[in-house]
Coordinates of C-alpha atoms in Angstrom, one line a residue:
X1 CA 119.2 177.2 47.6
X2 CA 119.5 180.1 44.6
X3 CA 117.2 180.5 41.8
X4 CA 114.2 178.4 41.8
X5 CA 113.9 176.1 38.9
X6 CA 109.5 175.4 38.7
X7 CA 108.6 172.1 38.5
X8 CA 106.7 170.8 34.9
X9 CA 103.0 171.9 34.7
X10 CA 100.4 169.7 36.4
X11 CA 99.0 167.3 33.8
X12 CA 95.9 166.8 33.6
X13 CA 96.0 163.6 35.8
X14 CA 97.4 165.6 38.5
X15 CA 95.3 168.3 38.5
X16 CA 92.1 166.5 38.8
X17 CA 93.4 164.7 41.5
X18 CA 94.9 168.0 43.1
X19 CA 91.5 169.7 42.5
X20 CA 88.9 167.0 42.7
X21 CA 85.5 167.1 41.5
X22 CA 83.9 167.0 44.6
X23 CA 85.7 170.1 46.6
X24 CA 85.1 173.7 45.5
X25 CA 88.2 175.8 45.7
X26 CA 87.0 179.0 47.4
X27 CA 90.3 181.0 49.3
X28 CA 93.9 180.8 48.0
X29 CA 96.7 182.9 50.1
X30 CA 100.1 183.2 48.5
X31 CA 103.3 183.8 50.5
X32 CA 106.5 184.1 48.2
X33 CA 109.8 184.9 48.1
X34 CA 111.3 188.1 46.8
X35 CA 112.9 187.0 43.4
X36 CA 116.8 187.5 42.8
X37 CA 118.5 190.5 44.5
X38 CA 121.9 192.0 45.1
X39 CA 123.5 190.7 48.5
X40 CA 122.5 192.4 51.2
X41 CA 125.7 193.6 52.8
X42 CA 128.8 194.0 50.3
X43 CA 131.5 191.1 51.3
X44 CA 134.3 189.8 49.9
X45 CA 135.8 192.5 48.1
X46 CA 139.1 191.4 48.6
X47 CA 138.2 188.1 46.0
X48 CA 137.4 190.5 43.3
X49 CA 133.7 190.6 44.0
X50 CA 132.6 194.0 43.0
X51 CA 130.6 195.8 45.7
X52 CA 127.9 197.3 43.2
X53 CA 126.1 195.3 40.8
X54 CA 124.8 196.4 37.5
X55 CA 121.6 194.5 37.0
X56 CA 118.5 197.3 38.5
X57 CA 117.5 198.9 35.1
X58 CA 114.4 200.0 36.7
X59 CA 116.3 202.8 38.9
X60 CA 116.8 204.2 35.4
X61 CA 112.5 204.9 34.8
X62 CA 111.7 205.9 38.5
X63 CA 108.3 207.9 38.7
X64 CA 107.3 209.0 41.8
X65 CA 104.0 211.7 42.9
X66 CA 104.5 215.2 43.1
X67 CA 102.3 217.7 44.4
X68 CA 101.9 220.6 42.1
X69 CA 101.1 223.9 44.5
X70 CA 99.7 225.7 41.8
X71 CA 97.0 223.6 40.7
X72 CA 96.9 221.1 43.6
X73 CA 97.2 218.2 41.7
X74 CA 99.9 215.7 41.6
X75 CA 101.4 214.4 38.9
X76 CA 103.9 211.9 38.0
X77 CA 108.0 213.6 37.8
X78 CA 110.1 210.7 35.8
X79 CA 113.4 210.3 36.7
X80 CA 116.6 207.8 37.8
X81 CA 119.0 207.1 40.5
X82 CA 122.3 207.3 40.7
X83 CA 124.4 206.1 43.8
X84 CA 126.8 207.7 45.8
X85 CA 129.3 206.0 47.9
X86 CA 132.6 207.2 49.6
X87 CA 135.7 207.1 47.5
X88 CA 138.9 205.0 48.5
X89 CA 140.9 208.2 50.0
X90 CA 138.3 209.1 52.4
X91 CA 134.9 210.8 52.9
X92 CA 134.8 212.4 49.8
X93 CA 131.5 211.2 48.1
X94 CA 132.1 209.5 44.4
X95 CA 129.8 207.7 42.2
X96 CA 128.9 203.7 42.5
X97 CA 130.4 202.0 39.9
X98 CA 129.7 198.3 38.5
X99 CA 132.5 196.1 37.6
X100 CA 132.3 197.7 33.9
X101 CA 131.6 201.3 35.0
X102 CA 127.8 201.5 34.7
X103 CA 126.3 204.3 36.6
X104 CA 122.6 204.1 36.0
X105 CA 121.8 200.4 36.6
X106 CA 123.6 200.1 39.8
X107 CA 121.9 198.1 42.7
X108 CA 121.5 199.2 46.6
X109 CA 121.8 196.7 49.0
X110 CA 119.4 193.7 48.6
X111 CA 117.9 195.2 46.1
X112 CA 115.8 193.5 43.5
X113 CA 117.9 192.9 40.1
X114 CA 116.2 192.8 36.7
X115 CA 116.8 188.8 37.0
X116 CA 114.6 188.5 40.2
X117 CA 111.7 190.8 38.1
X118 CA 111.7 188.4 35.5
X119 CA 111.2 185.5 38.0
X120 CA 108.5 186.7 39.7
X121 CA 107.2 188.7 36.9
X122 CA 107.2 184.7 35.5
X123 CA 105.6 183.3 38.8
X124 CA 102.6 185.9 38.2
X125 CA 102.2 183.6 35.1
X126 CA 102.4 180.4 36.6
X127 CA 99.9 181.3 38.8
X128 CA 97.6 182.9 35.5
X129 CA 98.5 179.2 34.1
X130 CA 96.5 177.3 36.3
X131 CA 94.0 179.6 38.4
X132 CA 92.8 181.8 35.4
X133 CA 93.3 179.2 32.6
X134 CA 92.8 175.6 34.0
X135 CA 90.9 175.8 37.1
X136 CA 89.0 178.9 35.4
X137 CA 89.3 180.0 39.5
X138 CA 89.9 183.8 38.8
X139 CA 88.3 185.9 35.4
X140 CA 90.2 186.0 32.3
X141 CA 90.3 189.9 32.4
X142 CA 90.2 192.0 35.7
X143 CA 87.6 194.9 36.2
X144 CA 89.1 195.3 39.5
X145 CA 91.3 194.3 42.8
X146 CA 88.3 194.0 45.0
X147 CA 88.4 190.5 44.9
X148 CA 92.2 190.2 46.0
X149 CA 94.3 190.6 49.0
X150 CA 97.9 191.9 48.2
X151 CA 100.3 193.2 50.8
X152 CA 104.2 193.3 51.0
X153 CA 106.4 193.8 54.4
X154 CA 108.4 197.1 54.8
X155 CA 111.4 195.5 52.5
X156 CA 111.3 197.1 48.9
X157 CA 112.3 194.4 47.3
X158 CA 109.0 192.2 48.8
X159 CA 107.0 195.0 47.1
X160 CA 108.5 195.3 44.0
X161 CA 108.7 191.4 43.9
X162 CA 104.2 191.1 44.9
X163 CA 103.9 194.4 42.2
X164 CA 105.6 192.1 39.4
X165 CA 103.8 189.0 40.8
X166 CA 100.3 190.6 40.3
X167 CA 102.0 191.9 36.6
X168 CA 102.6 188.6 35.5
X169 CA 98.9 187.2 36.7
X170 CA 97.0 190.0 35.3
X171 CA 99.4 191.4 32.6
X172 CA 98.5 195.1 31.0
X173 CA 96.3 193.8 28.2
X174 CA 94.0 191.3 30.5
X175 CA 93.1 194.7 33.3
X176 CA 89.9 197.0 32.2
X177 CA 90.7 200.3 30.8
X178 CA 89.3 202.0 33.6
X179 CA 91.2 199.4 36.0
X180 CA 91.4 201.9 39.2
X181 CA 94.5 201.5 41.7
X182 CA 94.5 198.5 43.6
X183 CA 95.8 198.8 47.5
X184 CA 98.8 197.1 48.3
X185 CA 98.9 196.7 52.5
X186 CA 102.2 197.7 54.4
X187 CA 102.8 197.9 57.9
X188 CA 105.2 200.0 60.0
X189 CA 108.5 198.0 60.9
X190 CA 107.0 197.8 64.5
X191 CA 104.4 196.1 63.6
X192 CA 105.5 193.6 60.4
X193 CA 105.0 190.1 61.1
X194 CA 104.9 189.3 57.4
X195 CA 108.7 187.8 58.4
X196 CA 110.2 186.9 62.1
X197 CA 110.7 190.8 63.3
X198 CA 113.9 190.0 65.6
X199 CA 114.2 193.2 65.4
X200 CA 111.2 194.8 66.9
X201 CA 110.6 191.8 69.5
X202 CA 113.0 191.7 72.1
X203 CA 112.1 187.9 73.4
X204 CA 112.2 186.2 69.8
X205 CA 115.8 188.2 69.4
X206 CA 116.7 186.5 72.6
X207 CA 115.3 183.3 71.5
X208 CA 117.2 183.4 68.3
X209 CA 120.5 184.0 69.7
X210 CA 120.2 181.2 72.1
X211 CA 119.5 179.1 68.9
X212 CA 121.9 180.8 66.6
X213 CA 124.9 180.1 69.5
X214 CA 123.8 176.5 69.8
X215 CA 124.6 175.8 66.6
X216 CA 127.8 177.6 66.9
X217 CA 128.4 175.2 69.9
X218 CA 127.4 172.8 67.8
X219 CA 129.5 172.9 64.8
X220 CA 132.7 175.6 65.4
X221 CA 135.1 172.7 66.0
X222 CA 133.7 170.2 63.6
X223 CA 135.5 168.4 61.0
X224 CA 132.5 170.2 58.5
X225 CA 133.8 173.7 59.7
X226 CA 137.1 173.0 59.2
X227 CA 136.3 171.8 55.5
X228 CA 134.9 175.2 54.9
X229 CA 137.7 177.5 56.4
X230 CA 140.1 175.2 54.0
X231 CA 137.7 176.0 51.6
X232 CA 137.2 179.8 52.1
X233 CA 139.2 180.6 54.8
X234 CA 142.2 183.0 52.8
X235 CA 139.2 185.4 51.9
X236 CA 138.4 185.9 55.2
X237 CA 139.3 189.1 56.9
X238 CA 142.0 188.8 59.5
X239 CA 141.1 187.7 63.2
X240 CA 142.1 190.8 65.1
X241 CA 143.4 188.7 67.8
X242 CA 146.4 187.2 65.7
X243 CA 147.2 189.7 63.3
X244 CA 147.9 188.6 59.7
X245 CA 146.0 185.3 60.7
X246 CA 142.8 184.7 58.6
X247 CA 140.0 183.6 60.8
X248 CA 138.4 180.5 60.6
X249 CA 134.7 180.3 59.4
X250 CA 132.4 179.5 61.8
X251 CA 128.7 180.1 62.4
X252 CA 128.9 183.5 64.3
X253 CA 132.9 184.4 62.5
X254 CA 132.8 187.8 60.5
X255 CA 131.4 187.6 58.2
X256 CA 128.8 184.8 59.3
X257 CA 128.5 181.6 57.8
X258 CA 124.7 182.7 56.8
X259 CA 126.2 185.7 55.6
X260 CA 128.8 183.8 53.5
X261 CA 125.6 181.4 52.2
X262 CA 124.2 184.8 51.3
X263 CA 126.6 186.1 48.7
X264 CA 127.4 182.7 47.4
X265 CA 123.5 182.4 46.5
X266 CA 123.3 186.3 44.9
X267 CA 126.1 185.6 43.1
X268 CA 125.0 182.2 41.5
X269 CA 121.8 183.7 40.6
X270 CA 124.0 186.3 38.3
X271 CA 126.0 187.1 35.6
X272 CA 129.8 186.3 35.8
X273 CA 130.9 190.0 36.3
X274 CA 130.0 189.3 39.7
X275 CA 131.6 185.7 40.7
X276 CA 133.3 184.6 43.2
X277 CA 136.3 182.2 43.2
X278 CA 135.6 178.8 42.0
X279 CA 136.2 177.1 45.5
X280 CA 133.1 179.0 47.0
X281 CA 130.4 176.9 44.5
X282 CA 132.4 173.7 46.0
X283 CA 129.0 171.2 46.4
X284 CA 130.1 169.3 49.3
X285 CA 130.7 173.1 51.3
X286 CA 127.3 174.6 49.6
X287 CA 126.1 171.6 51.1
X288 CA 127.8 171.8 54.6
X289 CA 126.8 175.4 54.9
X290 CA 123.2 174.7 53.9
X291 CA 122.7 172.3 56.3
X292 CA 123.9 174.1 59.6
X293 CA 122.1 177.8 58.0
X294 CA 118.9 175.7 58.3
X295 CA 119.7 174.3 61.6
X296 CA 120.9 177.5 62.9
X297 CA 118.0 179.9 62.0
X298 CA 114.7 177.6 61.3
X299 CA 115.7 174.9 64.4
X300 CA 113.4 176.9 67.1
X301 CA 110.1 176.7 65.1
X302 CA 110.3 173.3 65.0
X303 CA 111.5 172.9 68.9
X304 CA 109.8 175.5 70.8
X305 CA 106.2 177.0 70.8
X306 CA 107.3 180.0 72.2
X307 CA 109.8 180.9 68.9
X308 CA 106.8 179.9 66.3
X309 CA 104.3 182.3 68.6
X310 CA 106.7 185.1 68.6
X311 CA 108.6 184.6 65.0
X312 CA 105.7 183.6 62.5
X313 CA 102.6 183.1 64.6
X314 CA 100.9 186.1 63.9
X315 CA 101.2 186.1 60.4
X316 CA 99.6 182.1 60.3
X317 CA 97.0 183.8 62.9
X318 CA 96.2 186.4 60.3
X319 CA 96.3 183.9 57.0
X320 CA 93.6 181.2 59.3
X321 CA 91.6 184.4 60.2
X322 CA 90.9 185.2 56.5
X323 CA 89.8 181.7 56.1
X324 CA 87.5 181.5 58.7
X325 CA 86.0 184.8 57.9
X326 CA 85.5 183.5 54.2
X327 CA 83.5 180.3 55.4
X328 CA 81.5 182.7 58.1
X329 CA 80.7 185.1 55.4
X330 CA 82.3 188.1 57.0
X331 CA 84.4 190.9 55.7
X332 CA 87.8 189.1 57.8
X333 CA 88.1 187.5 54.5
X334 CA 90.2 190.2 53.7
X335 CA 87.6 192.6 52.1
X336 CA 87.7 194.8 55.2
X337 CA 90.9 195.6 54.7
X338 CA 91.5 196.5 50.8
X339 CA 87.8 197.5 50.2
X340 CA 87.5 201.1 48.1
X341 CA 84.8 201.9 50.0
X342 CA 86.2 201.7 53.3
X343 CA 87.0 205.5 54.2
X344 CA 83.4 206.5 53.3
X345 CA 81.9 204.6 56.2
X346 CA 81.4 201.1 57.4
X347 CA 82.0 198.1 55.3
X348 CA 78.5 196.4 55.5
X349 CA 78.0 193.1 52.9
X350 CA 76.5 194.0 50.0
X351 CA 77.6 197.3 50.0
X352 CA 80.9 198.1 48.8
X353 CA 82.8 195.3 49.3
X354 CA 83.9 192.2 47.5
X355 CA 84.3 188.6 48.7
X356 CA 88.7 188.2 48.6
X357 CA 89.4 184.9 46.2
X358 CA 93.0 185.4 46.1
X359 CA 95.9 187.1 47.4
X360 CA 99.4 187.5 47.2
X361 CA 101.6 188.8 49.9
X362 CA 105.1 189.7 49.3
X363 CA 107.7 188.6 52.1
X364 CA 110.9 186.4 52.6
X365 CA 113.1 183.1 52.7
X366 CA 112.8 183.5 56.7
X367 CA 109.2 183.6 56.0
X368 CA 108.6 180.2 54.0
X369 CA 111.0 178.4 56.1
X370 CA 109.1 179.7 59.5
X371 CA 105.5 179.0 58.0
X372 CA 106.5 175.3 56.9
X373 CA 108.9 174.2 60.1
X374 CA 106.3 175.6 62.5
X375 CA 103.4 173.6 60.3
X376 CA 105.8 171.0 60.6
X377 CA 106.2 170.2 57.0
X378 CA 109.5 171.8 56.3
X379 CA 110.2 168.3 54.7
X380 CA 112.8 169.2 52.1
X381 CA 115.2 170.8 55.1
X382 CA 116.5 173.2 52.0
X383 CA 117.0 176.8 52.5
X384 CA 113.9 178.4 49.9
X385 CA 115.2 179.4 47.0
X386 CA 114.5 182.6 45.6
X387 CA 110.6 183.3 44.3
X388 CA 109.7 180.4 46.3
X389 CA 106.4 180.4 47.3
X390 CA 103.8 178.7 49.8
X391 CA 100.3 178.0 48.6
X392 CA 97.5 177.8 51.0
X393 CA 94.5 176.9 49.5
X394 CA 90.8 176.5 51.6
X395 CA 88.0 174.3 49.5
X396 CA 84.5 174.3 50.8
X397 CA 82.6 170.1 50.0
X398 CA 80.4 170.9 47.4
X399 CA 77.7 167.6 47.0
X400 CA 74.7 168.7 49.8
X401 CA 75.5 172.1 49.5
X402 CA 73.2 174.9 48.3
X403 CA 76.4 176.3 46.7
X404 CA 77.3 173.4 44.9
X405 CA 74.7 173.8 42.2
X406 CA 75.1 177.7 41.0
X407 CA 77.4 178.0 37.9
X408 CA 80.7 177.4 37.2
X409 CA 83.3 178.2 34.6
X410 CA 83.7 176.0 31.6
X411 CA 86.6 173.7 32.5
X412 CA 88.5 171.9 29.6
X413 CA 90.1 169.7 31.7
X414 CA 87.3 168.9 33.8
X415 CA 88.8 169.7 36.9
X416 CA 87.5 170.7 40.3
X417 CA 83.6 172.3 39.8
X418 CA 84.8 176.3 40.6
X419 CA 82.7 179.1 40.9
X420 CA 83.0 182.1 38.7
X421 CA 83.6 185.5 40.2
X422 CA 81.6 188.2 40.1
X423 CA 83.5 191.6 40.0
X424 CA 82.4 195.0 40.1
X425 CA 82.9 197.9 38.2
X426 CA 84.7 201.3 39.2
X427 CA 81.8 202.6 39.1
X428 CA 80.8 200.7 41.7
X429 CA 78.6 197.8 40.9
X430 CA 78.3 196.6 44.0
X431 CA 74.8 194.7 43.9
X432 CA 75.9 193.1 40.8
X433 CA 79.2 191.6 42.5
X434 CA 76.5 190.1 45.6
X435 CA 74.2 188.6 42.4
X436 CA 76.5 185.7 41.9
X437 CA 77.5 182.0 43.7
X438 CA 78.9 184.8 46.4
X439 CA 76.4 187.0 46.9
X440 CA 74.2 183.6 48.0
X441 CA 76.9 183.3 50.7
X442 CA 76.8 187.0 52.5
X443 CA 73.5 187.4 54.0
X444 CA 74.5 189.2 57.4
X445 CA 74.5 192.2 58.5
X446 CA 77.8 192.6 60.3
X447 CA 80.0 195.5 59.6
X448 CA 83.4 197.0 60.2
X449 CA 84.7 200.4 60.7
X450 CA 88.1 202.2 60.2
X451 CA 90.4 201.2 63.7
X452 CA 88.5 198.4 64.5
X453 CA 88.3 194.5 63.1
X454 CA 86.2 193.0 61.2
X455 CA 83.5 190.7 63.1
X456 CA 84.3 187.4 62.9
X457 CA 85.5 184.3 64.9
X458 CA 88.7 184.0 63.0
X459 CA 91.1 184.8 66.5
X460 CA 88.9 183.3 68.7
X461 CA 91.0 180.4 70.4
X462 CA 89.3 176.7 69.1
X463 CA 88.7 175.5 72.3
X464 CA 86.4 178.6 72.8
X465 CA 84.3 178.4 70.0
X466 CA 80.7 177.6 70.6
X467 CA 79.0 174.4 68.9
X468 CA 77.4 177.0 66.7
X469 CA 80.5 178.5 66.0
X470 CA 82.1 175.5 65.2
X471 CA 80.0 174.4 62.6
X472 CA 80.8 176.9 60.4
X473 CA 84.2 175.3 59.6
X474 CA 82.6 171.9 58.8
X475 CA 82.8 171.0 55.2
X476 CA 85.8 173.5 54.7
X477 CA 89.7 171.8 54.0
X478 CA 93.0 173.3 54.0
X479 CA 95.9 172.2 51.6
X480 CA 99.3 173.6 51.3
X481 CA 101.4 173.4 48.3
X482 CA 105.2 174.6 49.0
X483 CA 106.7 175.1 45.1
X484 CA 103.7 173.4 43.2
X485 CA 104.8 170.1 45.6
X486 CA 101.9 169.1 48.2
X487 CA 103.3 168.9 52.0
X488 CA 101.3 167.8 54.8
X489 CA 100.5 169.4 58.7
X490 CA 101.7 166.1 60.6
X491 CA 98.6 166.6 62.9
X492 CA 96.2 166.0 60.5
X493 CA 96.9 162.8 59.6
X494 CA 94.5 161.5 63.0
X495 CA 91.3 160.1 61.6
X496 CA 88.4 162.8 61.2
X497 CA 91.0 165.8 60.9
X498 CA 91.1 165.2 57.4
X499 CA 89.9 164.5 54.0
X500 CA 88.8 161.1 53.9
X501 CA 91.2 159.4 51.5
X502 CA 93.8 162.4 51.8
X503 CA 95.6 163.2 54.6
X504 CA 96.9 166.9 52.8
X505 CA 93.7 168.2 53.0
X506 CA 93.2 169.0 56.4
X507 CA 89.9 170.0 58.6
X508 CA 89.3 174.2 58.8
X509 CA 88.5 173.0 62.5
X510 CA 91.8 171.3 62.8
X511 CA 94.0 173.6 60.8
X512 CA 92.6 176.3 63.1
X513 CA 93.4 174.4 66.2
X514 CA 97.1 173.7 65.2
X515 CA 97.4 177.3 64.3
X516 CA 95.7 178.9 67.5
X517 CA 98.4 177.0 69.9
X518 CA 101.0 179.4 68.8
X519 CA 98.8 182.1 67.9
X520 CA 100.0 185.4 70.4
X521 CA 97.4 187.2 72.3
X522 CA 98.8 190.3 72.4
X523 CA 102.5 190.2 70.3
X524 CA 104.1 193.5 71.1
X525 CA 103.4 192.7 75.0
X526 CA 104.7 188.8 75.0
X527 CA 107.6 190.7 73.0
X528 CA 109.0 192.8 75.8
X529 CA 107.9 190.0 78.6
X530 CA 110.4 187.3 79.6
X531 CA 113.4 188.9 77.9
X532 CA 115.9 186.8 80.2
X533 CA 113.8 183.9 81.0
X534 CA 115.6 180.7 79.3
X535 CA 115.8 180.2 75.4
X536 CA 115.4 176.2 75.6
X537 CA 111.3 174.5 76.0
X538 CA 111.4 171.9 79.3
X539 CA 110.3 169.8 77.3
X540 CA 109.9 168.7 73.8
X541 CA 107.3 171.2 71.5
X542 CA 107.2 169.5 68.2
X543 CA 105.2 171.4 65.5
X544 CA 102.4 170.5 63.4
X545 CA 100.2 169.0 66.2

């Protein structure tokens, strides 16, 4: 519900049956969590809470591009941040303060704190643990980013949260000298949906308050509720209604019971200059609130297929595209979109671009939850912690396979058979990164340009794909891990959608199929279409099927 406490390291039992001998890992996506941040709206000041924290040291060492006019070169101007805020007289502006005075470690709003850099600095080397040093899945040292995807939504502290990720995989002293700049993708606020954009979609902001006053039908006048107003219910600000009368806490009071969950969680994850009273950590009301937060915001993915289409869908659509374009052999893998080479013309295999093996992408608690319920394996039913992450890995069989037989790292554990990767040089090596176990794979000539999408059946619906089309998902799997802990798509558990002996590896072809059901068409048109048509399915939608 706060800080993530990572499970034990696989033993070596466990990871050769994670990563048997006969699969071949080929893609892995990561989705996690931002790490530890400041709440994201300043509340309950009037239980000595202080509204600015002091734990962002790195506003103190900003560096940002300049442009020098004189040479027309930019360069790199050093310097830190102070905040301003109103003072408590009025307008006039005064510094931000923490609790002891600091000034020039003082968070914004939801900002990332030095704690959530250490966790996800941390997860970066969890991840080094067992992709660079046991499955030998990724090189030792990086000559480059070719090879991985990274990308962040518009949220600075998802950025900062994938730049420390990456800095904890590939530390300073493990990148070449001449390591060049690797992209990070963004995307304008319009057009995130790296996390449900409520914002920016009318219909899933009209879905979600149907949902959200459901459970506030649901469970304003329960006996739970009224456990949690005893609970906090003198720190809440007075109902305008009856003056000097506190309100009571309900899912949509002021501030909201999510909202409330929300600063109980920052504040647990922090130091004890910023605590609240003891009789917010209460476990029976962490628990109560828990429960109905879940209910209230991740309840529609699991219900309706119109909430997963318009709150995560096109984010799952994207993540089974870059699978399906990396067992085509196409540049959807991911390559199109971070290759160097890109701006000088099209991105044809075998000439500029790299095969993606990993990637990390940056997002949110709404994002896990979304991506698991509408999977239907949000089994633990527990808000994600912080620097929680999902794990979606594709394998490709390897016995009767061509493939199967190039060379492999040395594994100590002898653990899954992986193939090395091949990685270019800045100064551009490109045959050489083809030469390898990949280059076998890209024969085509297919290309991409700048403002179109790569080729590639990836968002072609399943039940449109061509017997030729379909066979090039045979003899690929799909396995989720959710916090190093295997969880399972309910749908393929039917005989022949999955790996015979294990129902969590699933089918490409029927991980696809689930997927493309809530896959929108066109997202920023189904957004502004059937605003006021009703919230609620007919009939029952379950998810994972």
């Amino acid at each position: 519900m706060t800080s993530l406490v990572p499970r034990p390291p696989y033993t070596d039992s466990e990871l050769q049956t994670l990563y048997p001998a006969h699969l071949e890992l080929q893609l892995v996506q990561i989705l996690l969590r931002h790490g530890e941040r400041s709440p994201v709206s300043a509340r309950f000041q009037n239980a000595g809470l202080p509204a600015f924290w002091p734990y962002c040291s790195a506003v103190r060492q900003l560096k940002s591009a300049v442009l020098d006019r004189h040479t027309g070169q930019f360069s790199t101007l050093e310097w830190k941040r102070r905040l301003e805020t109103f003072g408590p007289r009025g307008d006039e502006p005064v510094l931000a303060a923490g609790p002891g005075g600091e000034l020039d470690a003082v968070c914004d709003m939801g900002m990332l704190t030095d704690k959530g850099r250490e966790t996800t600095f941390d997860l970066g080397t969890r991840l080094r643990a067992l992709y660079v040093d046991r499955l030998r899945f990724l090189p030792p040292v990086l000559l480059d980013a070719d090879a991985l995807y990274l990308r962040a939504t518009p949220i600075p502290r998802a950025l900062d949260s994938v730049q420390e990720t990456f800095a904890g995989l590939y530390p300073a002293h493990t990148r070449a000298p001449a390591f060049p700049a690797p992209a990070i993708l963004t995307r304008a606020p319009g057009d995130e949906t790296l996390f449900p954009n409520d914002g920016n979609c009318r219909r899933f902001a009209a879905l979600s308050r149907a949902f959200a006053q459901r459970a506030a039908d649901r469970w304003n006048a329960t006996d739970e509720m009224a456990y949690l107003t005893k609970l906090y219910g003198k720190w809440m600000p007075e109902d305008g209604s009856s003056p000097q009368q506190p309100q009571r806490v309900a899912v949509d009071s002021r501030p909201r019971l999510s909202g409330i969950m929300d600063t109980i969680n920052s504040t647990l994850a922090h130091g004890p200059e910023t605590r609240l009273p003891p009789e917010f950590y209460d476990a029976k009301g962490r628990e109560i609130i828990e429960k109905i937060g879940v209910e209230e915001w991740f309840a529609g993915y699991r219900e309706s297929r119109e909430y997963r289409m318009l709150g995560i869908g096109g984010l799952l659509g994207d993540v089974v595209g870059r699978m399906v374009g990396s067992a085509e052999r196409s540049t959807a893998d991911g390559e199109y979109e971070v290759a160097r080479r890109l701006e000088t013309g099209a991105v044809r295999e075998g000439h500029g671009a790299t095969p993606i093996r990993f990637g990390l992408s940056g997002c949110h608690d709404t994002t896990l939850a979304a991506v698991l319920a509408s999977l239907g394996a949000y089994e633990t039913g527990k808000w994600p912690p912080y620097t929680s992450h999902i794990a979606i890995e594709m394998f490709r069989k390897a016995d009767g396979t061509a493939s199967s037989s190039q060379p492999t790292y040395p594994s100590p554990q002898s653990t899954a058979a992986v193939p090395p990767i091949e990685s270019s040089s800045s100064t551009g090596s490109a045959k050489a990164a083809k030469t390898g176990w990949f280059g076998s794979l890209f024969s085509r000539s297919s290309s991409a340009k700048p403002g179109n999408p790569p080729p590639g059946i990836g968002r072609k619906r399943s039940e449109e794909l061509s017997a030729e089309e379909r066979a090039k998902l045979e003899q690929y799997y799909v396995r989720i891990r959710y916090n190093d802990e295997v969880v399972t798509v309910p749908g393929c558990k039917a005989p022949g959608k999955h790996l015979e002996g294990d129902e969590s590896f699933c089918t490409l072809d029927a991980f696809k199929a689930i997927v493309d059901k809530f896959v929108p068409q066109n997202w920023k048109q189904q957004c502004r279409a059937n605003v006021r048509d009703p919230a609620f399915p007919e009939k029952p939608e379950p998810a994972g099927y």
